[in-house]
PDB file of C-alpha atoms in Angstrom:
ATOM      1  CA  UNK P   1      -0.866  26.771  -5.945  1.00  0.00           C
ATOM      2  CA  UNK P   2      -0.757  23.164  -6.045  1.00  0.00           C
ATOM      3  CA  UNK P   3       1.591  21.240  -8.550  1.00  0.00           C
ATOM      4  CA  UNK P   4       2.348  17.399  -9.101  1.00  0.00           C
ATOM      5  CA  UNK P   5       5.087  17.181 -11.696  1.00  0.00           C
ATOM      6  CA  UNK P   6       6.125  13.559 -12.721  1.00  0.00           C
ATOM      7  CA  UNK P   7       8.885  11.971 -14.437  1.00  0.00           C
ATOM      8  CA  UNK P   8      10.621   9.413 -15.193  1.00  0.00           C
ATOM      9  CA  UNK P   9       8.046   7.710 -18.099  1.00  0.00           C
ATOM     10  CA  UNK P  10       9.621   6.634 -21.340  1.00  0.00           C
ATOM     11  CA  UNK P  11       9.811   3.178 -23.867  1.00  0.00           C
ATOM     12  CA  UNK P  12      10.791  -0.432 -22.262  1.00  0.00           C
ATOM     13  CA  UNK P  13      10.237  -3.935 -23.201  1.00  0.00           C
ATOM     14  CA  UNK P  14       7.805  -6.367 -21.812  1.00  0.00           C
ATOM     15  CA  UNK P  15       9.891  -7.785 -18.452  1.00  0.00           C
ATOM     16  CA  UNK P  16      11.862  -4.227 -18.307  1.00  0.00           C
ATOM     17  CA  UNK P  17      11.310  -1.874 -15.013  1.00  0.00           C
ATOM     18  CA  UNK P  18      10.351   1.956 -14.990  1.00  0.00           C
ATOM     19  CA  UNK P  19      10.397   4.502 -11.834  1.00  0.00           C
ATOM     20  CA  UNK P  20       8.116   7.247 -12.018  1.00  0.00           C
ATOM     21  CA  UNK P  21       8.577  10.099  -9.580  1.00  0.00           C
ATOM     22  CA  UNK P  22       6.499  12.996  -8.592  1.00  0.00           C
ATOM     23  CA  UNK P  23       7.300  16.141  -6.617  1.00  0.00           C
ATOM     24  CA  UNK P  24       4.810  17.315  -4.769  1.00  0.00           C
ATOM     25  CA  UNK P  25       4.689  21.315  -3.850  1.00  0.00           C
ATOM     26  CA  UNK P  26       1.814  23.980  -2.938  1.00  0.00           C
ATOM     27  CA  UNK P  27       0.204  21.565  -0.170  1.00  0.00           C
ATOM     28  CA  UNK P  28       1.317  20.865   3.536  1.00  0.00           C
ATOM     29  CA  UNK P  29       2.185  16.863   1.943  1.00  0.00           C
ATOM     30  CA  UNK P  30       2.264  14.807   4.945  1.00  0.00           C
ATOM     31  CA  UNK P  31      -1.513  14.619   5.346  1.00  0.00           C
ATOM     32  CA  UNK P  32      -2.811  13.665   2.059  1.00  0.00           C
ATOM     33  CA  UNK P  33      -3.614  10.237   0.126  1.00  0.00           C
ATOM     34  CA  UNK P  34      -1.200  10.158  -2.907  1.00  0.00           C
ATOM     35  CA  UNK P  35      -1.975   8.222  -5.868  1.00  0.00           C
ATOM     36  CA  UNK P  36      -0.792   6.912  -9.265  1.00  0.00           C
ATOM     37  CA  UNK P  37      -3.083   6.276 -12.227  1.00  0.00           C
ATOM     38  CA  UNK P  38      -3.142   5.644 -15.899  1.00  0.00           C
ATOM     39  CA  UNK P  39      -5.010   6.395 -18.794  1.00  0.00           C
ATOM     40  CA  UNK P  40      -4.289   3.839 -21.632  1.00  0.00           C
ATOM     41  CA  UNK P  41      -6.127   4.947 -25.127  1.00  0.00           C
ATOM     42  CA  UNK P  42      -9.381   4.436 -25.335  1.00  0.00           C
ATOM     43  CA  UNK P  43     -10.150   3.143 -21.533  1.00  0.00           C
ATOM     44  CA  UNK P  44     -11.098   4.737 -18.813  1.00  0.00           C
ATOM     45  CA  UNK P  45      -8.194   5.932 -16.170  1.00  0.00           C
ATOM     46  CA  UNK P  46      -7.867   3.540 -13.628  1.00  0.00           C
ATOM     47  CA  UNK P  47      -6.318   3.832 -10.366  1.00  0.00           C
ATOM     48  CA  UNK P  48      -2.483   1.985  -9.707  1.00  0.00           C
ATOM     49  CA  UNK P  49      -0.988   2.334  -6.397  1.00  0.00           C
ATOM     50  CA  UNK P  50      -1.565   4.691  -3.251  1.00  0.00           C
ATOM     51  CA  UNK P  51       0.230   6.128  -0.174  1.00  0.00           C
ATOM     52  CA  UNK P  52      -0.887   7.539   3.126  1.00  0.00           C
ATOM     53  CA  UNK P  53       1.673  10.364   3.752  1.00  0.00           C
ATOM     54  CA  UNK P  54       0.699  10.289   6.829  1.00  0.00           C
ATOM     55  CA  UNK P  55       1.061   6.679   7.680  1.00  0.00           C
ATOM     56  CA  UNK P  56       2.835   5.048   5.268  1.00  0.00           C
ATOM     57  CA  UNK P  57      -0.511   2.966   4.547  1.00  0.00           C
ATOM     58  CA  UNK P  58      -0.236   1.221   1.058  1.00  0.00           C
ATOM     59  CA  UNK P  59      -2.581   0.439  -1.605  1.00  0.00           C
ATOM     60  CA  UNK P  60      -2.368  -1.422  -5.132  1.00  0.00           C
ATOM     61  CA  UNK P  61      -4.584  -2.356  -8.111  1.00  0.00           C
ATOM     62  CA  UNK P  62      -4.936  -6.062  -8.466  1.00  0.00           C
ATOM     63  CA  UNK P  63      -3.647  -5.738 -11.947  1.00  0.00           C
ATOM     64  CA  UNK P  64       0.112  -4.594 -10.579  1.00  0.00           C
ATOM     65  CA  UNK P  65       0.277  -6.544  -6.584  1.00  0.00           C
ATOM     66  CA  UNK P  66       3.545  -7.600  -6.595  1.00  0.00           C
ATOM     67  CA  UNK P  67       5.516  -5.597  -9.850  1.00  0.00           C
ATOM     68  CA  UNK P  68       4.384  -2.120  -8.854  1.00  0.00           C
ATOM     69  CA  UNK P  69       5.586  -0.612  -5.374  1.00  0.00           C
ATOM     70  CA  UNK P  70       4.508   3.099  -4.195  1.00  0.00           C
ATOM     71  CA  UNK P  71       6.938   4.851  -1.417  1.00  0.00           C
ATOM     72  CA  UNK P  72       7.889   8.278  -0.599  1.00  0.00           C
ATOM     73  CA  UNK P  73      11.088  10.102   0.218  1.00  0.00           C
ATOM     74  CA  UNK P  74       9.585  12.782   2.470  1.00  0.00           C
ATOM     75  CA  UNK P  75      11.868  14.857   2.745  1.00  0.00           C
ATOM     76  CA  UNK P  76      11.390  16.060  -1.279  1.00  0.00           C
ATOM     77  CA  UNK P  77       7.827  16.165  -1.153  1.00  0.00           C
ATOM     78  CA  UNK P  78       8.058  12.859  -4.006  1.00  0.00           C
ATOM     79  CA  UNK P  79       6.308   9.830  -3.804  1.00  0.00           C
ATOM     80  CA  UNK P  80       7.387   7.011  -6.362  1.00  0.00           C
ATOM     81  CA  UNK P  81       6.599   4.236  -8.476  1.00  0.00           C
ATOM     82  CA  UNK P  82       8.812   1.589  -9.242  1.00  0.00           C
ATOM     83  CA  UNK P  83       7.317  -0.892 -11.742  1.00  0.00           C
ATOM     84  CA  UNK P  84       8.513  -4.136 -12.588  1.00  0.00           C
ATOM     85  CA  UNK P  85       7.960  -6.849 -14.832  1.00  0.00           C
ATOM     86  CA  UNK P  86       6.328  -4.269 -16.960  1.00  0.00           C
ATOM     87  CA  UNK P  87       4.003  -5.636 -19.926  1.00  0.00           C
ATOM     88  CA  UNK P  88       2.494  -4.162 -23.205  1.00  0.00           C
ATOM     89  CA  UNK P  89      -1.126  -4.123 -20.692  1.00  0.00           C
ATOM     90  CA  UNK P  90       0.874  -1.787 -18.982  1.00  0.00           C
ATOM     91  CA  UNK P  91       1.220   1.024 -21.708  1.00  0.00           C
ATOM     92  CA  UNK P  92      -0.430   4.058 -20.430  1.00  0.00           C
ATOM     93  CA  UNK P  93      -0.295   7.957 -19.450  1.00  0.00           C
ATOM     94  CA  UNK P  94       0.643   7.905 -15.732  1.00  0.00           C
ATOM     95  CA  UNK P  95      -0.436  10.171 -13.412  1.00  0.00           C
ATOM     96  CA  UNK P  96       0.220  11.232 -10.376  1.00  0.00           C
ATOM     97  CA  UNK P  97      -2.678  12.853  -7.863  1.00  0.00           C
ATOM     98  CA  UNK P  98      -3.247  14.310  -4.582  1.00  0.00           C
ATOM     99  CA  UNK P  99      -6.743  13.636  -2.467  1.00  0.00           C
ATOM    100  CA  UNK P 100      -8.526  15.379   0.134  1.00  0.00           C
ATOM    101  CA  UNK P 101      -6.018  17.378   3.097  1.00  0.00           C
ATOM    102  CA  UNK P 102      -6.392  14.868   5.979  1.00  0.00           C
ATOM    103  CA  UNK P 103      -7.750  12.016   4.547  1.00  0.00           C
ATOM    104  CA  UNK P 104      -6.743   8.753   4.534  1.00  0.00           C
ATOM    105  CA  UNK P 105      -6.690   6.452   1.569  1.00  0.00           C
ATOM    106  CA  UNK P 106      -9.406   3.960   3.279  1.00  0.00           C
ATOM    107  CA  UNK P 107     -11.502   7.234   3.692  1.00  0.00           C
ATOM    108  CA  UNK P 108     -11.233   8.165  -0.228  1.00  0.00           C
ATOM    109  CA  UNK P 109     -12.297   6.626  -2.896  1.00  0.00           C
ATOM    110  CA  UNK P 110     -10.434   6.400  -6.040  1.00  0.00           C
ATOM    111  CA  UNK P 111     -12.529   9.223  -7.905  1.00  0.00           C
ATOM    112  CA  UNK P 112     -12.306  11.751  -5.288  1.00  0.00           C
ATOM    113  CA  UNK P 113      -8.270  12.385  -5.684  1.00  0.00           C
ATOM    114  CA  UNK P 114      -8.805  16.486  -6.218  1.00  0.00           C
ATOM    115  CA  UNK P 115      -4.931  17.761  -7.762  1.00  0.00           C
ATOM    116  CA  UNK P 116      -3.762  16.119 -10.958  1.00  0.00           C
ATOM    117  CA  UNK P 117       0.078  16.322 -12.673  1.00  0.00           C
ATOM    118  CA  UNK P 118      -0.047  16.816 -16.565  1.00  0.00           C
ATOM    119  CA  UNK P 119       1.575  12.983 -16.543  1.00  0.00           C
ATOM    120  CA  UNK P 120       4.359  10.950 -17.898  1.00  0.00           C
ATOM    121  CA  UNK P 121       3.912   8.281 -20.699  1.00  0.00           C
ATOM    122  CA  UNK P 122       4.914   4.583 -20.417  1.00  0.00           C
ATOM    123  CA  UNK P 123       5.219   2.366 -23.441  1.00  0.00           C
ATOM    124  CA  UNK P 124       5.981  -1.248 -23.157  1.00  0.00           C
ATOM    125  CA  UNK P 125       6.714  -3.394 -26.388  1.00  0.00           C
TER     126      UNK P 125
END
C-alpha cells in the first residue's frame, strides 16, 4: 500500500531554516506529481511547493518563491523541502502528498493530490 512518511518538522525562530523530508514507498515514484502542503489552525490547507518526478518540473506558492525549494533524491524514493527565512506565517502541519500515476503537475490541480502522509509540524516564533 501506499505510504508518505515525513520528517524533519520541529520549533525555529523567525529567519531560522527547516528541511522536511518524505519517503515515498508503495507506488512506482518516478511518474507522479509530489507535493507539500500545510494546514495552519483554523485555515484551510494550502498547497507549498511541487515536483514532477518525472521531469524535475517545479512549482511554488507565491507565499514561499524564493525561501522554500522542493527537490528529490531519487534514488530513496524522498522528495524534500528546504525552507528558509522561515516566519511565524509559516507555522503549520506539513504534509507531504502524492497525485495521480502519470500526471504531471500542470495537468493536476492542487485538490486532486490522492495519497496523504500523517505530517510533520513546524513552529516558528
Amino acid at each position: 500500500h501506499v505510504q508518505l512518511v515525513e520528517s524533519g518538522g520541529g520549533s525555529v525562530q523567525a529567519g531560522g531554516s527547516l528541511r522536511l523530508s518524505c519517503v515515498v514507498s508503495g507506488v512506482y515514484y518516478y511518474n507522479f506529481c509530489m507535493g507539500w502542503f500545510r494546514q495552519a489552525p483554523g485555515k484551510e490547507r494550502e498547497g507549498v511547493a511541487r515536483i514532477y518526478t518525472r521531469s524535475d518540473i517545479i512549482d511554488y506558492a507565491d507565499a514561499v518563491k524564493g525561501r522554500f525549494t522542493i527537490s528529490q533524491d531519487k534514488a530513496k524514493f524522498t522528495v524534500n523541502l528546504q525552507m528558509n527565512s522561515l516566519k511565524p506565517e509559516d507555522t503549520a502541519m506539513y504534509y507531504c502528498a502524492a497525485g495521480v500515476f502519470g500526471r504531471s503537475c500542470d495537468r493536476l490541480s492542487w485538490g486532486d493530490f490522492r495519497y496523504w502522509g500523517q505530517g510533520t509540524q513546524v513552529t516558528v516564533s
